[in-house]
Coordinates of C-alpha atoms (C1' of nucleotides) in Angstrom, one line a residue:
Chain A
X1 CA -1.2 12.4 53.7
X2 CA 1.0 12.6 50.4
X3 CA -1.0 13.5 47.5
X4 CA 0.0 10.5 45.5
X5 CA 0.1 7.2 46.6
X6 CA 3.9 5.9 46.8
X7 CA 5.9 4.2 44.2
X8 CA 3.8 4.6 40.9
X9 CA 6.5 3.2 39.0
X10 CA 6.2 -0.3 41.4
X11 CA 2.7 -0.6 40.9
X12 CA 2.6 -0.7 37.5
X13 CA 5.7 -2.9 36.9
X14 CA 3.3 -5.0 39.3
X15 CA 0.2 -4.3 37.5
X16 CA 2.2 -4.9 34.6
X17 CA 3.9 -8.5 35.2
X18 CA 0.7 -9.3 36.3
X19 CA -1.3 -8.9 33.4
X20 CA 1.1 -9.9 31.2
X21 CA 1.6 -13.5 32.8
X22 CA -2.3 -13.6 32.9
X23 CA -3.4 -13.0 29.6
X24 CA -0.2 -12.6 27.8
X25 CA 1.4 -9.0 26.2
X26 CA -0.1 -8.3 23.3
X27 CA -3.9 -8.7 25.1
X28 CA -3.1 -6.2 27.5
X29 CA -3.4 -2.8 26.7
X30 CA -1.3 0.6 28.3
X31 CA -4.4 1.6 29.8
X32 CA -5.1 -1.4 31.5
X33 CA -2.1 -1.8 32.9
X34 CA -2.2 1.9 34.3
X35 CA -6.0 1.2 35.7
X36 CA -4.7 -1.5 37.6
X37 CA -1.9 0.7 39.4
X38 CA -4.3 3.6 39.8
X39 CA -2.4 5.8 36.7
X40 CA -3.4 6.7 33.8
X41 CA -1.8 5.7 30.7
X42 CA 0.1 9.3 29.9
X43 CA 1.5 8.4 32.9
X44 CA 2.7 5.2 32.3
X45 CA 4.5 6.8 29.5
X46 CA 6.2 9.4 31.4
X47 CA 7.9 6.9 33.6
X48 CA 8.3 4.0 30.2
X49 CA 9.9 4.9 26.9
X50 CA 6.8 2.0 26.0
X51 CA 4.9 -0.8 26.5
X52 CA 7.8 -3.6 26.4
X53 CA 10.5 -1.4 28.4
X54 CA 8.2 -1.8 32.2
X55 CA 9.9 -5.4 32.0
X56 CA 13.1 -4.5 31.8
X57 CA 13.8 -2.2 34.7
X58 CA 16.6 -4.4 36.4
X59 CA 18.3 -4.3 33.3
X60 CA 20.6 -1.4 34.3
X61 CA 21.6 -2.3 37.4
X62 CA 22.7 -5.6 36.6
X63 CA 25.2 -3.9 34.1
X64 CA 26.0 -1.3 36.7
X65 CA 27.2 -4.4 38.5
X66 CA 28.7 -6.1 36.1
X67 CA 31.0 -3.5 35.2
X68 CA 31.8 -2.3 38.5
X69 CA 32.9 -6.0 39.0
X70 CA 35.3 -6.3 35.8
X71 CA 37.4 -2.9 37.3
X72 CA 37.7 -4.6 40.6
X73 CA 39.0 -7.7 38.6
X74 CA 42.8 -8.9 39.3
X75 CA 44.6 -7.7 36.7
X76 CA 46.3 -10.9 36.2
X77 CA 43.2 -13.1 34.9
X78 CA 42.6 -13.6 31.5
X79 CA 40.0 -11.4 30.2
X80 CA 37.0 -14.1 29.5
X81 CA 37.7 -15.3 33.2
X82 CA 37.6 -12.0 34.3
X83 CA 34.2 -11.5 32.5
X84 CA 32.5 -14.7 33.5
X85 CA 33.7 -14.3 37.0
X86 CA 31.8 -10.9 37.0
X87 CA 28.9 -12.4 35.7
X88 CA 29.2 -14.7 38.8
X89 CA 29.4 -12.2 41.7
X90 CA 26.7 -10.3 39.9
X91 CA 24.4 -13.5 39.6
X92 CA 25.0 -14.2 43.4
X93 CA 23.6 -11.0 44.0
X94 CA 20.7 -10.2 42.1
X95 CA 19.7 -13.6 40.4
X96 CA 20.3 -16.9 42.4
X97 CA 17.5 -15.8 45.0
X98 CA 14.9 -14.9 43.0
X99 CA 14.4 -17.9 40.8
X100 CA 11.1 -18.3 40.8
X101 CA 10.3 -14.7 39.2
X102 CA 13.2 -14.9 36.7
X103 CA 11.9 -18.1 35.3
X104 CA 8.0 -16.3 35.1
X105 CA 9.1 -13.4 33.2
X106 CA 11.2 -15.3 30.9
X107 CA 8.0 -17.4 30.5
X108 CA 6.3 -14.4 29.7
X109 CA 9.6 -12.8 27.2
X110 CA 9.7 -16.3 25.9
X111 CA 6.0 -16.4 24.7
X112 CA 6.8 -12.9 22.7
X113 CA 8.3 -11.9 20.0
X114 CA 8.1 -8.5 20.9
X115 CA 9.3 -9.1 24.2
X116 CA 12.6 -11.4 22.5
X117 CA 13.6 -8.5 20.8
X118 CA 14.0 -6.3 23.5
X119 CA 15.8 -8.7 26.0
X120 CA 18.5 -9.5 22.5
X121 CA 18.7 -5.7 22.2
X122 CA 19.9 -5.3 26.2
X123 CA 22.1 -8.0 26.3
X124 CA 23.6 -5.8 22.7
X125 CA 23.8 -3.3 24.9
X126 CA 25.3 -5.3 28.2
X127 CA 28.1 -6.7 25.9
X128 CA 29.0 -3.2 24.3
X129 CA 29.1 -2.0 28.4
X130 CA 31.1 -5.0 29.2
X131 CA 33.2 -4.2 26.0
X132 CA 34.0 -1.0 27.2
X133 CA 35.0 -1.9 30.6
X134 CA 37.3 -4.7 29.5
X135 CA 39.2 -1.7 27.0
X136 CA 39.2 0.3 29.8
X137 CA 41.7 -2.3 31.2
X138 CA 43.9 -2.3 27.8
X139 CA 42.3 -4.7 26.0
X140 CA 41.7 -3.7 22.8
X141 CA 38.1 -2.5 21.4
X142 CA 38.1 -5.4 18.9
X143 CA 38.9 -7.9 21.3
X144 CA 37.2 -6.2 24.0
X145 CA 33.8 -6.8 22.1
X146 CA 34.8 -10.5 20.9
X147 CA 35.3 -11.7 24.4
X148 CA 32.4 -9.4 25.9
X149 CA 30.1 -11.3 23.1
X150 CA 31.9 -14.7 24.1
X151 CA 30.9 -13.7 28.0
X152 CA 27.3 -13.6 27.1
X153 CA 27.2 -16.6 25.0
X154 CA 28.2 -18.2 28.3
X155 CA 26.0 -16.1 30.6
X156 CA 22.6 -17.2 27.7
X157 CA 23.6 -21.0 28.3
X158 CA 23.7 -20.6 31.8
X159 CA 20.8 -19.1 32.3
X160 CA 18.9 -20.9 29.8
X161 CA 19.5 -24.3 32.1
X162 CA 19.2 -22.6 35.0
X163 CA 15.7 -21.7 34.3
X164 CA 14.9 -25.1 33.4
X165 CA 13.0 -27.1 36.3
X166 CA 15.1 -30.1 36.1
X167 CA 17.9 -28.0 37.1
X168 CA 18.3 -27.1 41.1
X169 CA 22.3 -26.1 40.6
X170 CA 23.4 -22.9 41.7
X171 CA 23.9 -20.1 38.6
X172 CA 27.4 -19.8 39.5
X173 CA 28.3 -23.2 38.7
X174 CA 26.4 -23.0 35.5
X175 CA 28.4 -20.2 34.2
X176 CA 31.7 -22.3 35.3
X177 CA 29.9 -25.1 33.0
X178 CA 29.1 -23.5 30.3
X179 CA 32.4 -21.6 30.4
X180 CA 34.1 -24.8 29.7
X181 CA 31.6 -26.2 27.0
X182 CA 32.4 -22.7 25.2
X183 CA 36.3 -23.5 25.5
X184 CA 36.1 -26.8 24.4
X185 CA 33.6 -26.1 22.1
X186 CA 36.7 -23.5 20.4
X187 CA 39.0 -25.2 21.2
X188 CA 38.4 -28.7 18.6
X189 CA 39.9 -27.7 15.1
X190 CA 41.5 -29.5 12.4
X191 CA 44.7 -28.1 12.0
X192 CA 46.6 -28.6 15.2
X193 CA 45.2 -30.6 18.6
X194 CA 45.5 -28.6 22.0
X195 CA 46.4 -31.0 25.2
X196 CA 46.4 -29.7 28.7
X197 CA 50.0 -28.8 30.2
X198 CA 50.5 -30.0 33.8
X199 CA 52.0 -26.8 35.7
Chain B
X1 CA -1.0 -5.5 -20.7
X2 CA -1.2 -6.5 -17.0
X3 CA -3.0 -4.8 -14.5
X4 CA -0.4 -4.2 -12.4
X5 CA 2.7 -2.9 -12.7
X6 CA 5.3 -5.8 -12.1
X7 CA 7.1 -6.5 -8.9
X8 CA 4.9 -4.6 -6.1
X9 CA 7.2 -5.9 -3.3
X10 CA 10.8 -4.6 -5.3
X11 CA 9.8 -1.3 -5.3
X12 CA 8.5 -1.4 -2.2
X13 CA 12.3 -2.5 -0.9
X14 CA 13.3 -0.1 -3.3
X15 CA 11.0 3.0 -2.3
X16 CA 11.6 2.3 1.7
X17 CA 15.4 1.9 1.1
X18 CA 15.6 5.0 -0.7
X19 CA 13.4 7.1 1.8
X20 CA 15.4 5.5 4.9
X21 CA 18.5 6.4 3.3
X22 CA 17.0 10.2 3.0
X23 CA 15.0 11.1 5.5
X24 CA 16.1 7.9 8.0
X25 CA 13.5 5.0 9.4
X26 CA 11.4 7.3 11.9
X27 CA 10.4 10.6 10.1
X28 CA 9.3 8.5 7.1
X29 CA 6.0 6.7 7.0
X30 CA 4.4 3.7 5.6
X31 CA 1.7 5.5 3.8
X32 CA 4.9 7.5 2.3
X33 CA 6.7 4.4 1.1
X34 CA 3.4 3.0 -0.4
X35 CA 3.3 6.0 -2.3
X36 CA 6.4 6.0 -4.0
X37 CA 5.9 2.8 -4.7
X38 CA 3.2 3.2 -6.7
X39 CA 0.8 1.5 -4.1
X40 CA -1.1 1.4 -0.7
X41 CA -0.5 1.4 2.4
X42 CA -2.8 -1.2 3.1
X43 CA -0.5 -2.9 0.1
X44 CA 2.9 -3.1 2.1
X45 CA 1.0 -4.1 5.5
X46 CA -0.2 -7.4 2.7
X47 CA 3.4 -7.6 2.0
X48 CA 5.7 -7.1 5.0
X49 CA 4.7 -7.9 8.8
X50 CA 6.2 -4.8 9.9
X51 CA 7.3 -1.3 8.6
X52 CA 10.9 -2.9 9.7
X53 CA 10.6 -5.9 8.1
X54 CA 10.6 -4.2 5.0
X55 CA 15.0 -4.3 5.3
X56 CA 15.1 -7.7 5.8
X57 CA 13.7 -9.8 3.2
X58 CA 17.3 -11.0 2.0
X59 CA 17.8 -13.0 5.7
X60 CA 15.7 -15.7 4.7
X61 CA 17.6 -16.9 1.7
X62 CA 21.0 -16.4 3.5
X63 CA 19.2 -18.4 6.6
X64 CA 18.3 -21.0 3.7
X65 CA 21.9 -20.9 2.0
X66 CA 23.8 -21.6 5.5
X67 CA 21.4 -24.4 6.4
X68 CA 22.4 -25.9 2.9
X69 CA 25.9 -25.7 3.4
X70 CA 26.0 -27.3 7.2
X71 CA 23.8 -30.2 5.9
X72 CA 26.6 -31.0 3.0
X73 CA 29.5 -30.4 5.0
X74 CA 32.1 -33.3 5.7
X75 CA 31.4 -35.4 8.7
X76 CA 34.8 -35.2 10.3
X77 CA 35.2 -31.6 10.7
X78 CA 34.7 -30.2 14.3
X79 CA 31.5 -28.4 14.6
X80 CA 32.8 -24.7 14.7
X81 CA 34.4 -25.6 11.6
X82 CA 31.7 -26.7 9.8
X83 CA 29.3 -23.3 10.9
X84 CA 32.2 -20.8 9.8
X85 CA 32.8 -22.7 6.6
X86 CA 29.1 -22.8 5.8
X87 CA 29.3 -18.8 6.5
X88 CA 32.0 -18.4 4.2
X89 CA 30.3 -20.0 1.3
X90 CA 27.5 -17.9 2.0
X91 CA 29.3 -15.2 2.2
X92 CA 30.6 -15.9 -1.3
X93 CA 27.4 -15.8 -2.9
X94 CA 25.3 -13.3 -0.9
X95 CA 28.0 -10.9 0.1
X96 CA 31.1 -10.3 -1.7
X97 CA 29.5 -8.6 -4.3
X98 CA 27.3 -6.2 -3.0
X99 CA 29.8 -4.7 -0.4
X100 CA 28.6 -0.9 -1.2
X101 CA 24.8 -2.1 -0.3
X102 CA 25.5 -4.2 2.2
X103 CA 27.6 -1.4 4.2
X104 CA 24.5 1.3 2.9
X105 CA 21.8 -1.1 4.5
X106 CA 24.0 -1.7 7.6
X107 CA 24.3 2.4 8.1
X108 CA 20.5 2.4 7.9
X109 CA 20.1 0.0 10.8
X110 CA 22.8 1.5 13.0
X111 CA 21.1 4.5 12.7
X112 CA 18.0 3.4 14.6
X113 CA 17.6 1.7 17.7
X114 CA 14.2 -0.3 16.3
X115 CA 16.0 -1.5 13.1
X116 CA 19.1 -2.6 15.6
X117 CA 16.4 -4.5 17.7
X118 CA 14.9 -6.5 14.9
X119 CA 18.5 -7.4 13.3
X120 CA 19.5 -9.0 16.7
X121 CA 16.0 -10.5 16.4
X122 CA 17.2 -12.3 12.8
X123 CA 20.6 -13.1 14.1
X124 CA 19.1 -14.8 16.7
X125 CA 16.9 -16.6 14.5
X126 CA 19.7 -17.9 12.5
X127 CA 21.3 -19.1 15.6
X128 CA 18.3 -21.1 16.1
X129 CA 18.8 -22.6 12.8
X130 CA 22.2 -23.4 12.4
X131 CA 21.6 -24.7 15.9
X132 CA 19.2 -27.0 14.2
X133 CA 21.0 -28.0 11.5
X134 CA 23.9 -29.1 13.4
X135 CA 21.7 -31.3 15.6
X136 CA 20.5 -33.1 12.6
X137 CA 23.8 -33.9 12.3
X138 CA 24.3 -36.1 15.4
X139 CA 25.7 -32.8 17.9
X140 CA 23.3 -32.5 21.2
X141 CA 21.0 -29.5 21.2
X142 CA 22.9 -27.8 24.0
X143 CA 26.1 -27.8 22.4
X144 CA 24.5 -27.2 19.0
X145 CA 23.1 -24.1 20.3
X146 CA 26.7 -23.1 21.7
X147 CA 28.1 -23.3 18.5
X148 CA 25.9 -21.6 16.7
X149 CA 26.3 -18.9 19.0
X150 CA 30.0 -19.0 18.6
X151 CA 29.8 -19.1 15.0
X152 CA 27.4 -15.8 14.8
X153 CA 29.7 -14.3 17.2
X154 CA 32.6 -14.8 14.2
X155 CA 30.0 -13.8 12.0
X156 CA 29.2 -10.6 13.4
X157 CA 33.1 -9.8 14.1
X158 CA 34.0 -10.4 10.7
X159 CA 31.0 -8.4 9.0
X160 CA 31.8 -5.2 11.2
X161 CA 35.3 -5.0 9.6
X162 CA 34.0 -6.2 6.0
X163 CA 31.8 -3.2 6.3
X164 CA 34.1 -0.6 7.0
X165 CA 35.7 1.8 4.6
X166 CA 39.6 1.2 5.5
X167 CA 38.9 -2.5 5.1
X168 CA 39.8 -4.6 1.5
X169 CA 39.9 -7.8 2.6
X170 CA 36.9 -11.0 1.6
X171 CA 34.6 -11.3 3.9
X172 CA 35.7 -15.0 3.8
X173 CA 39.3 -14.2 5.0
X174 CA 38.0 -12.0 8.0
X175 CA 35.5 -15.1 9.1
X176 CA 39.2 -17.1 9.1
X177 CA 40.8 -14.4 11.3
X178 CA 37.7 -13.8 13.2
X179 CA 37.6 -17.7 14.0
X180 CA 41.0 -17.3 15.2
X181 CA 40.3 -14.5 16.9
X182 CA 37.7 -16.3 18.9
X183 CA 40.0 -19.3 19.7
X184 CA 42.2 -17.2 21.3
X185 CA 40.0 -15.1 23.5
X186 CA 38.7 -18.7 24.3
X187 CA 41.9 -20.8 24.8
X188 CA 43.7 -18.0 27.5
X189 CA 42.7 -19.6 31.1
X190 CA 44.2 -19.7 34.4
X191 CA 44.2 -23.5 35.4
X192 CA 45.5 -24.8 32.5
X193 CA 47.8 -23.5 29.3
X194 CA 47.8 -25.3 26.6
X195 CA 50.0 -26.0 23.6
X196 CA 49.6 -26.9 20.4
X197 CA 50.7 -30.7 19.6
X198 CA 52.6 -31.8 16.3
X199 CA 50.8 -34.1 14.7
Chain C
dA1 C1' -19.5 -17.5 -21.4
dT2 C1' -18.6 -18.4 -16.7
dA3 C1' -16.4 -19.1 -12.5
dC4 C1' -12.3 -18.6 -10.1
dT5 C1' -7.9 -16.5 -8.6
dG6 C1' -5.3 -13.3 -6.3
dA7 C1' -3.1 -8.8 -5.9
dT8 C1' -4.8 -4.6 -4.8
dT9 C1' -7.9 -1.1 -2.7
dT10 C1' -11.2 1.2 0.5
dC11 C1' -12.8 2.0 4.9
dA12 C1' -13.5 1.9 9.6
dG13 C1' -11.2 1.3 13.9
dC14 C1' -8.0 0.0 17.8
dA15 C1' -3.8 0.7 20.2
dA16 C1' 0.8 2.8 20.7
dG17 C1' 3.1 6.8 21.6
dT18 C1' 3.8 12.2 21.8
dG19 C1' 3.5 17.3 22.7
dC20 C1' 1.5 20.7 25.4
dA21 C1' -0.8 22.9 28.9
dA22 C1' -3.0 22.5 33.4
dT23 C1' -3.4 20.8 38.1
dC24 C1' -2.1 20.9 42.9
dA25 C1' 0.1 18.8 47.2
dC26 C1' 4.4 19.6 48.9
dT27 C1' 8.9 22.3 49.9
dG28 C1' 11.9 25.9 50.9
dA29 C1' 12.7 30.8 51.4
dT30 C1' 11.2 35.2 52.9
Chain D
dA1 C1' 2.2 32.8 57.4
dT2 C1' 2.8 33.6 52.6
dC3 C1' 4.4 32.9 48.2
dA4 C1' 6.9 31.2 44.4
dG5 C1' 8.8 27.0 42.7
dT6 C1' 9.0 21.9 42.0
dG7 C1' 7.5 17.8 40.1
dA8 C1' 4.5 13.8 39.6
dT9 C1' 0.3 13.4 37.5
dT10 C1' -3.5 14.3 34.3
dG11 C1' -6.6 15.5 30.0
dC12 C1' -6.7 16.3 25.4
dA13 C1' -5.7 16.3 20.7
dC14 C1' -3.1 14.2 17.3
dT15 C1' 0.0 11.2 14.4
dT16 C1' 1.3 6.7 13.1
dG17 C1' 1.4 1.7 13.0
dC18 C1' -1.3 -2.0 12.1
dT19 C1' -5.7 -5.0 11.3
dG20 C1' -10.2 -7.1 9.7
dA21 C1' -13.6 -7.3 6.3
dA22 C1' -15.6 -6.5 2.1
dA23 C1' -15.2 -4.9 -2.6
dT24 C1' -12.7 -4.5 -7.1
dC25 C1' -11.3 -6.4 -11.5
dA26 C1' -7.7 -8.1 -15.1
dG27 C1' -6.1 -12.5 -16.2
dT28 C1' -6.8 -17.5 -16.5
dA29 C1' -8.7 -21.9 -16.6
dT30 C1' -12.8 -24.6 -17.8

DNA sequence: ATACTGATTTCAGCAAGTGCAATCACTGAT
DNA sequence: ATCAGTGATTGCACTTGCTGAAATCAGTAT
């Protein structure tokens, strides 16, 4: 028999999500939390930096993906497409089946400020890693970071309908959408008029 | 003469600022700031939410300013227009000036991962209300919201250079090149090319 | 005089987060 | 089989952030 039972850090994500959709963050205590997945709180905080961070443990991968996908990019693609797309092959992935759960923990993120704060400050840190990837392809770091911030401006639209009930779409097609609100959004200004150009 | 020493929340600003600036945001403590304030602990908890709150008590009035200058904007420039020509004004009045504060401050919050968290937390804010503001000008809240993001995302561009030491330039010409900037990134796509049209 | 205001203070206490040493099933080497 | 090492977990003491409630008291209005 193994002296522990397995994956501590599951059961109190678990315990965690659990508590937090049932009587909110701030009402839930470290403790509690750890009770619930048979730790105790030092523990908790040997595998969690603190409290808010248990939420965000898919963070990481999702930018693992996201970056792996902008190398593998064509070369040829302009780099916002080549961003958005990657935001697309990773939402296939890791997003478009599990709806239902992302749309209760933003519920949860939503109803804290706390919670806000930390999601804003890993998408800082997504766009600096999608940044980096897009100068690792030449661009350079000032427009690396423009167009990495532009990306998630798209991928926060998208997302934001997508999590909406009315919407039944498929995430991929709502980061095409928003892509083109974003360019035509740009694209209106007063000192010269843009027109497509048949190829 | 009055029982108190005048302006409790100044040198509060003041005393944090300083201590930040010495000793940086973690190793120096409320009770610490209180002191050299002349006050309590209990004091700055009356005054601020937040021992981080303590470096933001400009945003409100800069939140205030843009709002202003969206409302009185013309009617018949494009949306993005109007957000990045509000930020300039602001800029203007809240900014220029101060440069050497402004760029102390910012070194203060780069420093520390909590103070970075809680200035996304602001920006997003703002977002929120320019997002607003442009609604109560006729534009849908979806498209409102884009916007605002695309103008913050100028906004953030343009403060990074404004803020670094090799840079001479207003503030209010980098938001123009920023703007550009932006357009750019955003105009390059595969399916179409456009050009502009001579009016 | 009197009552009221409001910024400040004191105090008691909870919860977050950390450093350090100890535990002890499991693992690999001898 | 033994023994030392590993590593997830734990207990404990401590600092710090932050809060609620009640008390203080100069200035102000009545």
């Amino acid at each position: 028999m193994p002296r522990w039972e397995p994956d501590g850090v599951g059961r109190l994500q678990a315990a965690a999500f659990e508590l937090f959709a049932e009587q909110g963050f701030e009402r839930t205590t470290v403790a509690e939390i750890a009770q619930r997945a048979g730790l105790t709180q030092r523990t908790f905080f040997n595998h969690f930096a603190d409290k808010r961070e248990v939420l965000f443990g898919l963070g990481s991968e999702f930018q693992e993906e996201i970056v792996r996908e902008i190398a593998a990019c064509a070369d040829t693609l302009p780099p916002l497409d080549v961003v958005v797309r990657a935001l697309q092959a990773a939402s296939d992935t890791m997003f478009e089946e599990r709806r239902a759960a992302v749309t209760r923990r933003q519920e949860i993120i939503d109803a804290n400020p706390e919670l806000q704060e930390r999601e804003l400050s890993k998408q800082a840190a997504l766009i600096h890693a999608i940044a980096a990837a897009l100068h690792a392809r030449g661009l350079d770091p000032e427009t690396a970071l423009l167009t990495a911030g532009a990306g998630m401006l798209v991928q926060q639209t998208a997302v934001r309908r997508w999590t909406q009930p009315a919407e039944s779409r498929p995430l991929r097609e709502l980061l095409s959408d928003a892509l083109h609100s974003l360019r035509t959004v740009a694209t209106q200004t007063t000192d010269q008029r843009v027109v497509p150009l048949e190829t």
